[in-house]
Short mmCIF file of C-alpha atoms in Angstrom, two decimals:
data_model
loop_
_atom_site.label_atom_id
_atom_site.label_comp_id
_atom_site.label_asym_id
_atom_site.label_seq_id
_atom_site.Cartn_x
_atom_site.Cartn_y
_atom_site.Cartn_z
CA UNK A 1 0.49 -0.05 0.00
CA UNK A 2 3.00 2.26 -0.12
CA UNK A 3 3.67 2.83 3.37
CA UNK A 4 5.14 0.65 6.43
CA UNK A 5 2.95 -0.31 9.47
CA UNK A 6 6.70 -1.46 11.50
CA UNK A 7 8.12 2.35 10.52
CA UNK A 8 5.41 4.38 11.64
CA UNK A 9 4.67 2.08 15.12
CA UNK A 10 8.78 2.92 15.50
CA UNK A 11 8.20 5.79 15.27
CA UNK A 12 5.04 6.58 17.99
CA UNK A 13 6.75 4.72 20.09
CA UNK A 14 9.83 7.60 19.72
CA UNK A 15 6.66 10.09 20.40
CA UNK A 16 5.42 8.85 23.29
CA UNK A 17 8.64 8.54 25.25
CA UNK A 18 7.39 11.73 26.12
CA UNK A 19 4.06 11.75 28.01
CA UNK A 20 3.58 12.77 30.69
CA UNK A 21 3.36 9.38 33.34
CA UNK A 22 0.77 8.06 34.80
CA UNK A 23 -0.32 9.25 38.49
CA UNK A 24 -1.10 6.30 40.89
CA UNK A 25 -2.54 8.10 43.30
CA UNK A 26 -6.20 5.68 43.16
CA UNK A 27 -8.12 3.93 46.18
CA UNK A 28 -7.72 0.73 45.35
CA UNK A 29 -10.40 -1.10 43.92
CA UNK A 30 -12.41 -3.53 46.80
CA UNK A 31 -14.46 -5.33 46.30
CA UNK A 32 -16.10 -3.93 43.00
CA UNK A 33 -15.30 -7.01 40.58
CA UNK A 34 -17.96 -9.29 42.16
CA UNK A 35 -19.88 -6.67 41.68
CA UNK A 36 -20.78 -7.46 38.09
CA UNK A 37 -22.60 -9.84 38.35
CA UNK A 38 -25.04 -7.80 40.53
CA UNK A 39 -25.17 -5.09 37.36
CA UNK A 40 -25.42 -6.89 34.08
CA UNK A 41 -28.56 -6.64 32.31
CA UNK A 42 -29.42 -8.12 29.20
CA UNK A 43 -32.82 -5.72 27.72
CA UNK A 44 -35.22 -5.05 24.76
CA UNK A 45 -35.38 -1.47 23.87
CA UNK A 46 -36.96 0.97 26.19
CA UNK A 47 -40.71 1.64 25.25
CA UNK A 48 -40.36 5.55 23.50
CA UNK A 49 -43.38 6.65 25.37
CA UNK A 50 -41.89 5.85 28.39
CA UNK A 51 -40.77 8.16 30.95
CA UNK A 52 -36.34 8.95 30.11
CA UNK A 53 -35.66 7.18 34.04
CA UNK A 54 -38.01 4.45 32.36
CA UNK A 55 -35.55 3.29 30.51
CA UNK A 56 -33.68 2.00 33.89
CA UNK A 57 -36.61 -0.25 35.31
CA UNK A 58 -36.86 -2.67 32.01
CA UNK A 59 -36.68 -6.22 33.51
CA UNK A 60 -33.48 -8.18 32.83
CA UNK A 61 -34.10 -10.91 29.72
CA UNK A 62 -32.64 -14.43 30.83
CA UNK A 63 -29.49 -14.86 29.32
CA UNK A 64 -27.98 -11.93 30.84
CA UNK A 65 -25.60 -13.85 32.95
CA UNK A 66 -23.70 -14.73 29.80
CA UNK A 67 -21.96 -11.46 29.47
CA UNK A 68 -20.76 -10.84 32.10
CA UNK A 69 -17.90 -12.37 31.69
CA UNK A 70 -16.92 -9.52 28.65
CA UNK A 71 -17.10 -7.02 31.73
CA UNK A 72 -15.76 -9.37 34.98
CA UNK A 73 -12.05 -9.71 32.11
CA UNK A 74 -12.04 -6.16 31.60
CA UNK A 75 -11.69 -5.72 35.07
CA UNK A 76 -8.87 -7.52 35.57
CA UNK A 77 -6.86 -6.19 33.02
CA UNK A 78 -7.62 -2.73 33.71
CA UNK A 79 -5.59 -0.11 35.68
CA UNK A 80 -7.26 0.62 39.03
CA UNK A 81 -8.51 4.53 37.82
CA UNK A 82 -11.40 2.17 35.60
CA UNK A 83 -11.58 -0.99 37.97
CA UNK A 84 -12.85 1.51 40.56
CA UNK A 85 -15.48 2.47 38.16
CA UNK A 86 -17.57 -0.36 38.65
CA UNK A 87 -18.19 0.37 41.78
CA UNK A 88 -20.21 3.10 40.68
CA UNK A 89 -22.22 1.73 38.68
CA UNK A 90 -26.49 0.29 38.48
CA UNK A 91 -26.29 -1.14 35.93
CA UNK A 92 -24.80 -2.82 32.92
CA UNK A 93 -27.37 -3.05 29.70
CA UNK A 94 -26.42 -5.05 27.13
CA UNK A 95 -29.12 -3.64 24.87
CA UNK A 96 -30.51 -5.93 22.30
CA UNK A 97 -31.78 -3.06 20.09
CA UNK A 98 -29.65 -0.32 20.13
CA UNK A 99 -27.88 1.62 17.16
CA UNK A 100 -24.90 3.14 18.17
CA UNK A 101 -22.06 1.04 19.92
CA UNK A 102 -22.28 2.07 23.45
CA UNK A 103 -23.60 5.50 25.81
CA UNK A 104 -23.28 6.54 29.43
CA UNK A 105 -25.56 8.11 31.50
CA UNK A 106 -25.52 9.68 34.75
CA UNK A 107 -28.12 7.88 38.08
CA UNK A 108 -30.08 11.49 39.88
CA UNK A 109 -32.86 10.60 42.55
CA UNK A 110 -35.23 12.45 43.18
CA UNK A 111 -34.41 15.13 44.07
CA UNK A 112 -31.35 15.69 41.79
CA UNK A 113 -28.53 14.92 43.68
CA UNK A 114 -26.19 12.64 41.55
CA UNK A 115 -26.00 9.22 43.24
CA UNK A 116 -24.29 6.69 40.69
CA UNK A 117 -23.96 5.62 36.82
CA UNK A 118 -25.40 3.79 33.77
CA UNK A 119 -23.85 2.38 30.68
CA UNK A 120 -25.14 0.67 28.28
CA UNK A 121 -23.51 -1.51 24.93
CA UNK A 122 -24.93 -2.79 21.81
CA UNK A 123 -24.84 -6.21 21.99
CA UNK A 124 -23.99 -7.45 18.47
CA UNK A 125 -20.76 -5.76 18.77
CA UNK A 126 -20.39 -8.56 22.45
CA UNK A 127 -22.10 -11.43 20.05
CA UNK A 128 -19.01 -10.65 16.81
CA UNK A 129 -15.96 -10.37 18.15
CA UNK A 130 -13.72 -7.67 15.51
CA UNK A 131 -10.53 -6.78 16.94
CA UNK A 132 -10.59 -3.40 17.82
CA UNK A 133 -9.26 -1.79 14.18
CA UNK A 134 -12.01 -3.93 12.37
CA UNK A 135 -14.79 -2.57 14.51
CA UNK A 136 -12.72 1.68 14.10
CA UNK A 137 -12.79 0.76 10.68
CA UNK A 138 -16.52 0.04 10.02
CA UNK A 139 -17.90 2.74 12.16
CA UNK A 140 -15.54 5.19 10.63
CA UNK A 141 -17.02 4.13 7.02
CA UNK A 142 -20.82 4.71 8.17
CA UNK A 143 -19.58 8.68 7.21
CA UNK A 144 -19.14 6.76 3.60
CA UNK A 145 -22.11 5.49 3.56
CA UNK A 146 -20.67 1.71 5.64
CA UNK A 147 -22.98 -1.13 6.36
CA UNK A 148 -24.71 -0.29 9.45
CA UNK A 149 -24.70 -4.19 10.28
CA UNK A 150 -21.69 -4.79 13.04
CA UNK A 151 -20.24 -7.53 10.34
CA UNK A 152 -16.66 -5.17 10.01
CA UNK A 153 -15.70 -2.86 7.53
CA UNK A 154 -17.33 -2.85 3.90
CA UNK A 155 -16.28 -0.36 1.62
CA UNK A 156 -13.05 -0.96 1.67
CA UNK A 157 -12.14 2.48 2.37
CA UNK A 158 -10.36 3.59 5.34
CA UNK A 159 -8.36 1.00 7.28
CA UNK A 160 -7.34 1.38 10.87
CA UNK A 161 -4.66 -0.66 12.36
CA UNK A 162 -3.26 -1.38 15.36
CA UNK A 163 0.18 -2.94 17.82
CA UNK A 164 -2.36 -4.95 19.64
CA UNK A 165 -5.55 -6.45 17.31
CA UNK A 166 -7.92 -8.10 19.51
CA UNK A 167 -11.73 -7.77 20.54
CA UNK A 168 -10.27 -6.91 24.31
CA UNK A 169 -8.63 -3.45 22.82
CA UNK A 170 -12.13 -2.85 21.45
CA UNK A 171 -14.24 -3.70 25.06
CA UNK A 172 -11.13 -1.58 26.95
CA UNK A 173 -11.59 1.99 24.22
CA UNK A 174 -15.06 1.74 24.39
CA UNK A 175 -15.45 1.41 28.02
CA UNK A 176 -13.32 3.53 28.72
CA UNK A 177 -14.85 5.93 26.81
CA UNK A 178 -17.86 5.66 28.70
CA UNK A 179 -16.45 6.60 31.96
CA UNK A 180 -14.36 9.38 30.45
CA UNK A 181 -18.50 11.14 29.90
CA UNK A 182 -19.61 9.66 33.90
CA UNK A 183 -15.88 10.85 35.06
CA UNK A 184 -17.01 13.97 32.84
CA UNK A 185 -20.89 14.25 34.04
CA UNK A 186 -19.15 13.65 37.67
CA UNK A 187 -16.30 16.67 37.51
CA UNK A 188 -18.20 19.32 35.54
CA UNK A 189 -14.83 19.03 33.18
CA UNK A 190 -17.35 20.57 30.36
CA UNK A 191 -18.43 23.59 31.02
CA UNK A 192 -20.64 26.59 29.40
CA UNK A 193 -21.30 29.63 30.55
CA UNK A 194 -25.71 31.82 30.44
CA UNK A 195 -26.25 27.97 28.60
CA UNK A 196 -29.29 25.92 29.21
CA UNK A 197 -31.68 23.72 28.06
CA UNK A 198 -35.54 24.23 27.28
CA UNK A 199 -38.08 22.58 25.25
CA UNK A 200 -40.40 23.54 22.68
CA UNK A 201 -42.34 22.17 19.81
CA UNK A 202 -38.96 21.98 17.63
CA UNK A 203 -37.51 19.59 20.56
CA UNK A 204 -34.81 20.21 23.20
CA UNK A 205 -31.70 22.39 22.57
CA UNK A 206 -29.44 25.03 24.58
CA UNK A 207 -30.41 28.18 24.80
CA UNK A 208 -27.66 30.84 26.07
CA UNK A 209 -24.52 32.16 24.67
CA UNK A 210 -22.48 28.29 25.73
CA UNK A 211 -19.60 29.91 26.26
CA UNK A 212 -16.81 27.63 27.73
CA UNK A 213 -15.86 29.30 30.89
CA UNK A 214 -12.21 29.18 30.78
CA UNK A 215 -10.01 26.08 32.61
CA UNK A 216 -12.85 23.83 31.82
CA UNK A 217 -12.47 21.20 29.37
CA UNK A 218 -14.07 22.85 26.52
CA UNK A 219 -12.04 25.77 26.76
CA UNK A 220 -9.35 23.82 24.46
CA UNK A 221 -10.98 23.41 21.58
CA UNK A 222 -14.34 25.17 21.80
CA UNK A 223 -16.08 28.03 21.24
CA UNK A 224 -19.72 26.84 21.55
CA UNK A 225 -21.15 23.29 21.69
CA UNK A 226 -21.24 22.19 18.65
CA UNK A 227 -18.55 25.37 17.06
CA UNK A 228 -14.60 23.95 17.21
CA UNK A 229 -11.94 27.09 17.62
CA UNK A 230 -10.98 28.14 13.77
CA UNK A 231 -7.90 26.40 14.81
CA UNK A 232 -8.70 23.52 15.26
CA UNK A 233 -12.32 22.92 12.48
CA UNK A 234 -11.03 21.69 9.66
CA UNK A 235 -13.02 20.40 6.79
CA UNK A 236 -15.81 17.29 6.46
CA UNK A 237 -15.52 17.50 10.33
CA UNK A 238 -18.95 18.72 10.52
CA UNK A 239 -20.21 16.40 8.34
CA UNK A 240 -18.64 13.54 10.33
CA UNK A 241 -22.43 11.39 11.53
CA UNK A 242 -21.07 7.94 12.20
CA UNK A 243 -24.31 6.08 13.06
CA UNK A 244 -26.91 8.73 12.55
CA UNK A 245 -26.03 10.03 8.75
CA UNK A 246 -30.14 9.71 7.75
CA UNK A 247 -29.03 8.87 4.38
CA UNK A 248 -26.32 12.14 3.90
CA UNK A 249 -23.35 10.53 3.30
CA UNK A 250 -19.09 11.81 2.93
CA UNK A 251 -18.81 10.74 -1.01
CA UNK A 252 -15.70 8.21 -0.48
CA UNK A 253 -12.77 11.16 -2.02
CA UNK A 254 -13.47 12.91 1.34
CA UNK A 255 -11.70 10.70 3.43
CA UNK A 256 -8.35 11.73 2.36
CA UNK A 257 -9.21 15.39 3.24
CA UNK A 258 -10.82 14.28 6.46
CA UNK A 259 -7.87 12.65 8.26
CA UNK A 260 -5.63 15.64 6.60
CA UNK A 261 -7.49 18.05 8.54
CA UNK A 262 -8.02 15.67 11.26
CA UNK A 263 -4.06 15.90 12.17
CA UNK A 264 -3.16 19.75 11.92
CA UNK A 265 -6.22 19.89 14.10
CA UNK A 266 -5.91 19.50 17.80
CA UNK A 267 -8.14 16.67 17.87
CA UNK A 268 -7.56 12.85 19.37
CA UNK A 269 -9.66 11.73 16.90
CA UNK A 270 -13.02 12.30 13.60
CA UNK A 271 -15.29 11.19 16.66
CA UNK A 272 -13.73 13.44 19.15
CA UNK A 273 -13.72 16.37 16.83
CA UNK A 274 -17.49 16.11 16.31
CA UNK A 275 -18.60 17.68 19.85
CA UNK A 276 -17.16 19.14 23.17
CA UNK A 277 -18.10 15.71 24.99
CA UNK A 278 -17.23 13.14 22.91
CA UNK A 279 -13.58 14.97 23.14
CA UNK A 280 -13.23 14.38 26.41
CA UNK A 281 -14.33 11.04 26.34
CA UNK A 282 -11.72 9.78 23.43
CA UNK A 283 -8.65 12.08 25.04
CA UNK A 284 -9.10 10.13 28.34
CA UNK A 285 -10.02 6.93 26.25
CA UNK A 286 -6.95 7.22 24.29
CA UNK A 287 -4.57 8.45 26.83
CA UNK A 288 -5.49 5.64 28.84
CA UNK A 289 -5.17 3.01 26.35
CA UNK A 290 -1.54 4.29 25.26
CA UNK A 291 0.05 4.23 28.56
CA UNK A 292 -1.71 0.84 29.98
CA UNK A 293 -1.62 -1.03 27.58
CA UNK A 294 1.57 0.20 25.01
CA UNK A 295 -1.62 1.12 21.75
CA UNK A 296 -0.40 2.07 19.29
CA UNK A 297 -2.83 3.18 16.57
CA UNK A 298 -2.49 4.64 12.24
CA UNK A 299 -5.62 4.63 9.69
CA UNK A 300 -5.12 4.88 5.70
CA UNK A 301 -6.86 5.95 2.91
CA UNK A 302 -6.91 6.37 -0.51
CA UNK A 303 -3.20 5.10 -0.13
CA UNK A 304 -1.79 7.63 2.35
CA UNK A 305 -1.08 6.98 5.66
CA UNK A 306 -1.51 8.93 8.60
CA UNK A 307 0.43 7.89 12.22
CA UNK A 308 -2.30 8.22 14.90
CA UNK A 309 -0.38 7.57 17.82
CA UNK A 310 2.01 10.13 16.91
CA UNK A 311 -1.02 12.35 15.93
CA UNK A 312 -1.84 12.54 19.57
CA UNK A 313 2.02 12.91 21.27
CA UNK A 314 2.39 15.91 19.49
CA UNK A 315 2.11 19.10 20.69
CA UNK A 316 -0.84 20.46 18.66
CA UNK A 317 -1.84 18.22 22.59
CA UNK A 318 0.12 18.92 25.09
CA UNK A 319 -2.31 20.42 26.51
CA UNK A 320 -5.26 17.81 25.96
CA UNK A 321 -2.34 15.09 27.73
CA UNK A 322 -1.46 17.52 30.54
CA UNK A 323 -5.61 18.21 31.57
CA UNK A 324 -6.35 14.57 31.38
CA UNK A 325 -2.46 14.29 33.88
CA UNK A 326 -3.77 16.78 36.39
CA UNK A 327 -6.95 14.89 35.88
CA UNK A 328 -6.22 12.15 37.25
CA UNK A 329 -3.61 13.79 39.49
CA UNK A 330 -6.32 15.69 41.54
CA UNK A 331 -9.17 14.66 44.39
CA UNK A 332 -11.35 13.01 42.02
CA UNK A 333 -15.20 11.99 42.12
CA UNK A 334 -16.74 8.77 40.59
CA UNK A 335 -20.33 9.36 40.24
CA UNK A 336 -21.97 9.81 43.71
CA UNK A 337 -19.80 10.75 44.74
CA UNK A 338 -20.28 14.84 45.72
CA UNK A 339 -22.91 16.88 45.02
CA UNK A 340 -21.54 17.77 40.74
CA UNK A 341 -24.56 17.53 38.40
CA UNK A 342 -23.43 18.91 34.50
CA UNK A 343 -25.72 21.91 34.19
CA UNK A 344 -25.05 22.24 30.19
CA UNK A 345 -25.02 18.41 29.06
CA UNK A 346 -27.56 16.01 28.53
CA UNK A 347 -27.52 13.14 30.56
CA UNK A 348 -27.35 9.89 27.56
CA UNK A 349 -24.58 11.72 25.50
CA UNK A 350 -23.12 9.17 23.97
CA UNK A 351 -24.16 7.14 20.94
#
């Protein structure tokens, strides 16, 4: 294909030597592993007419126990910062019908107090054990009209490669991403000034200036909820639609320009560039995977290769790596440990 995977991986590794070391200031995970058996729940889709909180009350289907081991094995190979999150989950839903890959949600009581978290994952991605590069290639190709069914990439357009080609890495990354959302909810990492949700006959939408607050994660790349700073915008960024394209796809000829733009921005991935919540969750997941697993990644399209691990280790993302490091070295909170509740983000963020 006109490029060397080995050369790219060596380059990535040499750049990663400059990354800050992960802090070891986490409590011991205690008995979080045994909690997994109590919270894994295979479910049918929620009734659309049911209030939002009703999805938590869905009955677990027979066979829920068959999915327990996915999360127990994930626990066993994870760093403590990830292990501890399992103690703060009220449910892990394995979704029989779900269009995306996974999601995260905060749980609040009648008084609005944050009491815990929930994650959900599409049953199909557990039943069909794609490797992380296969899954990511499939997901990226959905923007270009690829199959919505999780059977691997179907367009032969976008080819991700990693030094770890396993289904376990896929699950490690996806769960780290969703746990990143829960950290965001609990610690209010994305903060917007003069911003609130309102609902009218056109649906729910943000009202106000919605300006990222100084010192928040969103201030590193964004000037508004869906608008990055000019230095971090790039061609076709706003047109990436992933699972929710509704027939409006990018042309296959646009993929090279899209990735060229990505590696000139301070976003870790095209998904990170879609909104500020996924910007944090993707960056957090990359940080954990690189430092805990030695993860390396590149993507090829139309014969051009892009070293995404090298991009993550570059000066473009130095402020973001520093932010994640500072967060992990701070007295951060897990869901249920505080009354802190994000005021500018919807409850269910990821898709």
